[in-house]
C-alpha cells in the first residue's frame, strides 16, 4: 500500500488538516505533495484550501437532516443582501442567518437555520466573500491553534464581490507628511482655538487597465446575477398569483355548486309542503 493511501478518511485530526492547509496557503507547497506526505485525501485538502481563501470557517459535523431554504427564498435573500450592500450597509453572518430564519418560518414555523446552512449557502454562491480578508485569516489561524471556537465573528460583513462600497479615506492626524505633493486642507468645524484638524489631499493614482477591466467584468457579472435574481423573483410572484387565481376559481365553483344543492333541497321541501310550482319558483327567485 502506498504512503499516500495508508490513512483513511477520519484518521487525521482537525488540527493536522488545518496545518496541512497552512503549508499549502502560507508555505506555497504543492497540494499533491502535502497530500502524499500527510495521508490526507487530495480532494478534501484542496476543498479546505478553497474554503480558507474565501474566508469560510469549517463547521463541526452534526447528525440529522440538513435544513434547507427554498431556491426562490434564497434568491430573495441574495437580492436583500445586494440591496443592503449597494446602500453602504453590508450585512453580517448573524444578520444573514436571522433573515434566512424569517423566510423559512413562512413555510415551516418549527424549522430553524444555523451555521451548517450558512456554510452551505456560502459554498453555493462563489460571489460571496467575508470582508476584510485579513481579519478572517487571523481568525482562521487562531482557530487552528485552538484559541477560538469554530464560529466566525458575527459582526464581520459578507461582501458580494464586484459591488464593494468604496468610501474616501479621510483620517484626522496631528502630524503632517513632508511629501510636497500632499496638500493639507482644514476640516469643516475646526476648533478656532488652534487645535485644527487636517486631511491630506493626495493626487489620485492611475488605475492599471487590467484592474479596470477586471472591475468592469466583476460589475457586469454581478449585474447579470442581480437581473437573474430579479427575474426569478418576478416569476415566483407570477406563479403564486396564478395559483391564487386557480384557488379562487375553485372556491367560486364550489360555492355555486353548494347554492344549487341548497336550492334543490329547498324546492323539494316546498313541494312536500304543498306549494304550487309557480309559488315555489317565485320564492326561490
Phi, psi and omega in degrees: 000133182292163183295323182288345183253008185286337178255138176258170181301133178094353181265016175229149183276166178295323179296321178295322178294316179296323178294320178295321178297319179297325178297326180280314186285313187269316183271356176061031175282156179287139182298321182293324179291317179295322179297317180291324182284326184264341183080006178276132181306137184300320182296316178296318182297313182288331175297317178293327177297315179296320179298317182294320179294331180268359177082022180267126180268129181299146178257157174282138181290136178234149179282160177105170181287154181268120177293147183222159179249136181303151185300318182295323177289327178293322176294323176296323178295318178296320179298320178294318179298318180294320179297317179294322182290316180295337176278359178090013181232070180299140185275159181260174178302316181298318181292324179295315180295319179297317180295319179297321178293325176297322181288314185290332180288348174291332179255321182232093184302331183269354183278155177212147180244144182221213185295324180298313178298318182300318180296317178292326178298316178297321179296322183289342185232090183297343181286351180270139177213149178281140182227135003275148182299326183297319179294323180290323178297318178297319179296320180295320179294320177295325178295318180296330179274001178076020182265353181224164171284184185261025177242125181292161179304132185289342182273357183284119185289150176257121186256136172273115187302133181099347179235033180291133180283121180258128179235142180295140180270119178226115183240140177280126183229153177260348179247153185240137178285154179273002182295122183290341181276000184255123180258136180263128180240132178290143176283152176296142177076026180294153182292119181293347182285356177115346179271054183287149176256151183229152170241152182264134177257106185257134177303136182297141178274143179286128181278130178301149182298323180296319178292323179296318178295320179296320178295318178297319179296318178299315181296320179294317179300317181289324176295321177295319178293322178296317179295323177295318178298317180297319179297314180296325177294316179296320178296321178296317179297321180294318179296319179295322179295318178295321178295317178297323179295318179294323179295316179295321179295319178295320178294321178295319178296319179296320179295321179295321178294318178297324177295319178295319179297316180296322179293319179294321178295318179295321179296319179296319180293324178291323176296320177296332179280354176093013179282151180282160179302322180294321179292322179295316180298323180293322180289327185269004179292000000 
